[in-house]
Coordinates of C-alpha atoms in Angstrom, one line a residue:
I22 CA 18.6 3.3 20.5
W23 CA 16.0 0.3 20.6
W24 CA 17.3 -3.2 20.8
A25 CA 16.3 -6.7 21.6
G26 CA 18.1 -9.6 23.1
P27 CA 17.8 -13.0 25.0
K28 CA 16.2 -14.0 28.0
G29 CA 17.6 -11.9 30.9
S30 CA 18.8 -9.0 28.6
K31 CA 16.6 -6.3 30.0
A32 CA 18.9 -6.3 33.1
N33 CA 21.5 -4.6 30.6
G34 CA 19.0 -2.3 28.9
A35 CA 17.3 -4.4 26.2
N36 CA 13.9 -2.9 25.4
V37 CA 12.6 -6.7 24.5
A38 CA 13.7 -9.9 25.9
M39 CA 12.9 -13.0 24.1
P40 CA 14.1 -16.5 25.2
E41 CA 14.6 -17.5 21.4
L42 CA 17.1 -14.9 20.6
T43 CA 20.1 -16.5 21.0
N44 CA 21.8 -17.0 17.6
G45 CA 23.4 -14.7 15.0
I46 CA 21.4 -12.4 12.8
V47 CA 23.5 -12.0 9.9
S48 CA 20.8 -11.1 7.2
E49 CA 19.2 -8.0 6.2
I50 CA 15.9 -7.0 8.1
L51 CA 12.9 -7.2 6.0
A52 CA 10.7 -4.0 6.6
L53 CA 7.2 -3.5 5.5
S54 CA 4.7 -0.6 5.5
L55 CA 1.4 -1.9 5.8
E56 CA -0.3 1.3 6.7
G57 CA -0.2 3.1 3.5
E58 CA 2.2 5.3 1.5
G59 CA 4.3 7.7 3.5
E60 CA 3.2 6.3 6.8
G61 CA 6.4 4.7 7.8
V62 CA 7.7 1.0 8.4
T63 CA 5.0 -1.1 10.6
R64 CA 6.3 -4.6 10.5
L65 CA 9.9 -6.2 10.8
Y66 CA 10.7 -9.6 9.8
V67 CA 13.9 -11.0 11.0
T68 CA 15.8 -14.5 10.4
D69 CA 18.8 -16.0 12.1
T70 CA 21.2 -18.9 11.8
R71 CA 19.1 -21.0 14.1
G72 CA 16.4 -21.2 11.4
Q73 CA 14.1 -19.0 13.0
L74 CA 11.8 -16.2 11.6
F75 CA 10.7 -13.4 14.1
R76 CA 8.0 -10.9 13.6
F77 CA 8.2 -7.3 15.1
D78 CA 5.2 -4.9 14.9
I79 CA 6.1 -1.2 15.1
N80 CA 4.1 1.5 16.9
L81 CA 3.8 4.5 14.7
K82 CA 2.9 6.7 17.5
N83 CA 5.7 5.7 19.8
T84 CA 7.6 8.4 22.2
G85 CA 11.1 6.6 21.9
A86 CA 12.8 3.3 22.2
G87 CA 10.6 2.4 25.3
D88 CA 7.4 2.0 23.2
L89 CA 8.8 1.7 19.5
V90 CA 7.7 -1.9 19.3
K91 CA 4.3 -2.9 20.0
T92 CA 4.8 -6.8 19.9
S93 CA 7.2 -9.3 19.2
Y94 CA 7.1 -13.1 18.6
L95 CA 8.7 -16.1 17.0
L96 CA 6.5 -16.5 14.1
A97 CA 8.4 -19.8 12.7
K98 CA 11.0 -22.3 13.6
L99 CA 12.3 -24.0 10.6
S100 CA 15.2 -26.0 12.1
E101 CA 14.8 -29.5 13.4
E102 CA 17.8 -29.7 15.8
G103 CA 19.5 -32.9 16.9
T104 CA 20.7 -34.1 13.6
T105 CA 23.3 -32.8 10.8
E106 CA 20.3 -33.1 8.2
G107 CA 17.5 -31.3 10.4
T108 CA 19.8 -28.3 11.5
R109 CA 19.0 -25.7 9.0
R110 CA 20.2 -22.1 9.1
L111 CA 18.8 -18.8 7.5
Y112 CA 21.9 -16.7 6.3
Y113 CA 19.3 -14.2 4.2
S114 CA 16.4 -12.5 5.0
A115 CA 12.9 -13.3 3.5
D116 CA 11.1 -11.8 0.7
A117 CA 7.3 -11.2 1.1
A118 CA 4.0 -10.6 -1.0
L119 CA 0.4 -9.9 0.0
M120 CA -1.8 -12.9 -1.2
K121 CA -5.5 -12.7 -2.3
G122 CA -6.0 -15.5 0.5
G123 CA -5.7 -12.6 3.0
Y124 CA -2.1 -13.7 4.2
I125 CA 1.5 -12.1 3.7
A126 CA 3.5 -14.9 2.1
L127 CA 7.3 -15.2 3.3
I128 CA 9.5 -17.1 0.9
M129 CA 13.1 -18.2 2.4
G130 CA 15.7 -20.8 1.9
T131 CA 18.0 -22.6 4.3
G132 CA 21.9 -23.2 3.8
Y133 CA 25.0 -23.2 5.8
Q134 CA 26.8 -20.3 4.1
A135 CA 29.9 -21.0 6.5
H136 CA 30.5 -24.4 5.1
P137 CA 29.3 -24.3 1.5
L138 CA 30.8 -27.7 0.7
E139 CA 28.6 -29.5 3.6
V140 CA 27.0 -32.4 1.7
N141 CA 25.1 -34.0 4.7
E142 CA 22.4 -31.3 5.3
Q143 CA 19.0 -31.4 4.2
N144 CA 17.9 -27.8 3.4
R145 CA 14.6 -26.6 2.2
I146 CA 12.8 -23.9 0.7
Y147 CA 9.9 -22.6 2.6
M148 CA 6.8 -20.4 2.2
I149 CA 5.3 -19.2 5.7
K150 CA 2.2 -17.5 5.9
D151 CA 1.6 -14.8 8.3
K152 CA -2.2 -14.5 8.6
N153 CA -2.3 -11.6 10.9
V154 CA -1.6 -9.2 8.2
F155 CA -2.7 -5.5 8.9
K156 CA -3.5 -6.2 12.8
T157 CA -1.3 -6.9 15.9
P158 CA -2.6 -10.1 17.5
T159 CA -4.3 -9.8 20.8
T160 CA -2.5 -13.2 21.8
I161 CA 1.0 -14.3 20.7
P162 CA 0.1 -17.1 17.9
T163 CA 1.6 -20.5 18.2
T164 CA 5.0 -20.7 16.4
I165 CA 4.8 -22.5 12.9
V166 CA 7.0 -25.6 12.7
A167 CA 7.3 -28.2 9.9
S168 CA 4.3 -30.1 11.0
N169 CA 2.2 -27.2 10.2
L170 CA 3.1 -27.1 6.6
V171 CA 2.5 -29.2 3.6
D172 CA 5.5 -31.0 2.4
T173 CA 5.2 -30.5 -1.6
T174 CA 8.7 -32.1 -2.5
I175 CA 7.0 -34.7 -4.4
L176 CA 4.5 -33.1 -6.8
P177 CA 1.3 -35.3 -7.9
T178 CA 1.4 -36.2 -11.9
E179 CA -1.4 -34.8 -13.9
K180 CA -3.3 -38.4 -13.7
E181 CA -3.6 -38.0 -9.9
I182 CA -6.5 -35.7 -9.8
A183 CA -7.7 -36.6 -6.3
K184 CA -4.2 -36.2 -4.8
K185 CA -3.8 -32.9 -6.4
A186 CA -7.2 -31.7 -5.1
A187 CA -6.3 -32.8 -1.6
R188 CA -3.1 -31.1 -1.7
A189 CA -4.9 -27.9 -3.0
S190 CA -7.3 -28.1 0.0
A191 CA -4.3 -28.8 2.5
L192 CA -2.5 -26.0 1.3
S193 CA -5.3 -23.6 1.7
Y194 CA -5.9 -24.6 5.5
S195 CA -1.9 -25.0 6.3
D196 CA 0.6 -22.3 7.5
G197 CA 2.5 -22.7 4.2
W198 CA 4.5 -25.4 2.4
Y199 CA 8.1 -26.5 2.0
F200 CA 10.0 -28.7 -0.2
N201 CA 13.4 -30.5 0.2
L202 CA 16.3 -29.5 -1.9
D203 CA 18.9 -32.3 -3.1
K204 CA 21.1 -33.5 -0.3
G205 CA 23.8 -30.9 0.4
E206 CA 22.1 -28.2 -1.6
K207 CA 21.7 -25.0 -0.1
V208 CA 20.2 -21.7 -0.5
L209 CA 23.0 -18.6 -0.5
S210 CA 21.2 -15.7 -1.6
K211 CA 18.1 -13.8 -0.9
P212 CA 15.0 -14.8 -2.8
L213 CA 12.9 -12.5 -5.0
I214 CA 9.2 -12.4 -5.8
L215 CA 7.9 -11.2 -9.1
D216 CA 4.3 -11.3 -9.9
G217 CA 3.4 -14.3 -7.6
T218 CA 6.6 -16.1 -8.8
A219 CA 9.6 -17.0 -6.3
I220 CA 13.0 -16.8 -7.9
I221 CA 15.6 -18.6 -5.7
S222 CA 19.0 -19.9 -6.6
A223 CA 21.0 -22.7 -5.2
F224 CA 24.4 -24.2 -5.0
T225 CA 25.0 -28.0 -4.9
P226 CA 28.6 -28.8 -3.9
K227 CA 30.3 -32.1 -5.5
Q228 CA 29.4 -35.3 -3.2
D229 CA 32.6 -36.8 -4.0
K230 CA 35.5 -35.2 -2.3
S231 CA 38.2 -37.9 -2.6
A232 CA 40.1 -36.3 -5.3
L233 CA 40.1 -32.8 -3.7
T234 CA 43.5 -31.4 -2.6
S235 CA 44.3 -28.0 -1.0
C236 CA 45.3 -26.8 -4.3
N237 CA 42.4 -27.5 -6.4
P238 CA 38.7 -25.8 -6.3
S239 CA 36.1 -28.2 -5.2
G240 CA 33.3 -27.0 -7.7
G241 CA 29.7 -27.8 -8.0
A242 CA 26.6 -26.7 -9.7
G243 CA 24.5 -23.8 -9.4
S244 CA 20.6 -23.8 -10.1
V245 CA 17.7 -21.3 -10.2
Y246 CA 14.3 -22.0 -9.2
R247 CA 11.1 -20.4 -10.5
I248 CA 8.1 -21.6 -8.0
D249 CA 4.6 -20.3 -7.7
L250 CA 4.4 -18.6 -4.4
A251 CA 1.0 -20.1 -3.3
T252 CA 1.6 -23.6 -4.2
S253 CA 5.2 -24.4 -4.7
A254 CA 4.4 -25.7 -8.2
P255 CA 6.4 -24.7 -11.3
P256 CA 4.7 -21.7 -12.8
K257 CA 2.6 -22.2 -16.0
S258 CA 5.4 -20.4 -18.1
N259 CA 7.9 -23.2 -17.2
Q260 CA 7.6 -25.8 -20.1
G261 CA 10.0 -28.1 -18.1
G262 CA 7.5 -28.7 -15.6
D263 CA 9.8 -29.0 -12.4
G264 CA 10.4 -25.3 -11.9
L265 CA 14.2 -25.5 -12.6
I266 CA 15.4 -23.2 -15.1
S267 CA 19.0 -23.4 -14.9

């Protein structure tokens, strides 16, 4: 059986030891086949409760657990630790799509599922670009962090043509984008990609807890977002213009 663990775990039999593998993995593993139909799984993407996204490349010519994985690395670190607002967790796997720009788009959202009523965290929806699509990189890429992404939280108005052009240019050269959800709002399910549009549901707990008792449910509000995968803008079919459909 192949397995990976934190730094020092090879002494206990791990096939791969990574210093970043210190937190729980509670999501499904996203498995992709990039070699053609019937060729088997060649890529794994794994998220964890530290807000990290890992990539594992599978060796189809492996002879067992020892050479099953060609390479593994931390693709993106989305949590900005040290504050309640910046500590972000991934409880669900990403969804993926191969884009015309020559990259794999990985869409995911953060949220503290163990504490769904938490109102101080600043969660986000992310799209991370994996630009090494079909080949295993010869050197481990630098881990993607928030500063490598375009903040698309505030969309330009139609009159701000220059800003829209600048944002489009930034998106094309960046490693992806993110936008902030409302304070306390969190993604508590796996996203879905359909025809270049990401569909993501979110939950916002009540901000005022002064009237809560042990016998009354806290309540809250649910939302569903439809987002253009490449730009994070609302899809053209969304007449409201904000991407929010529920």
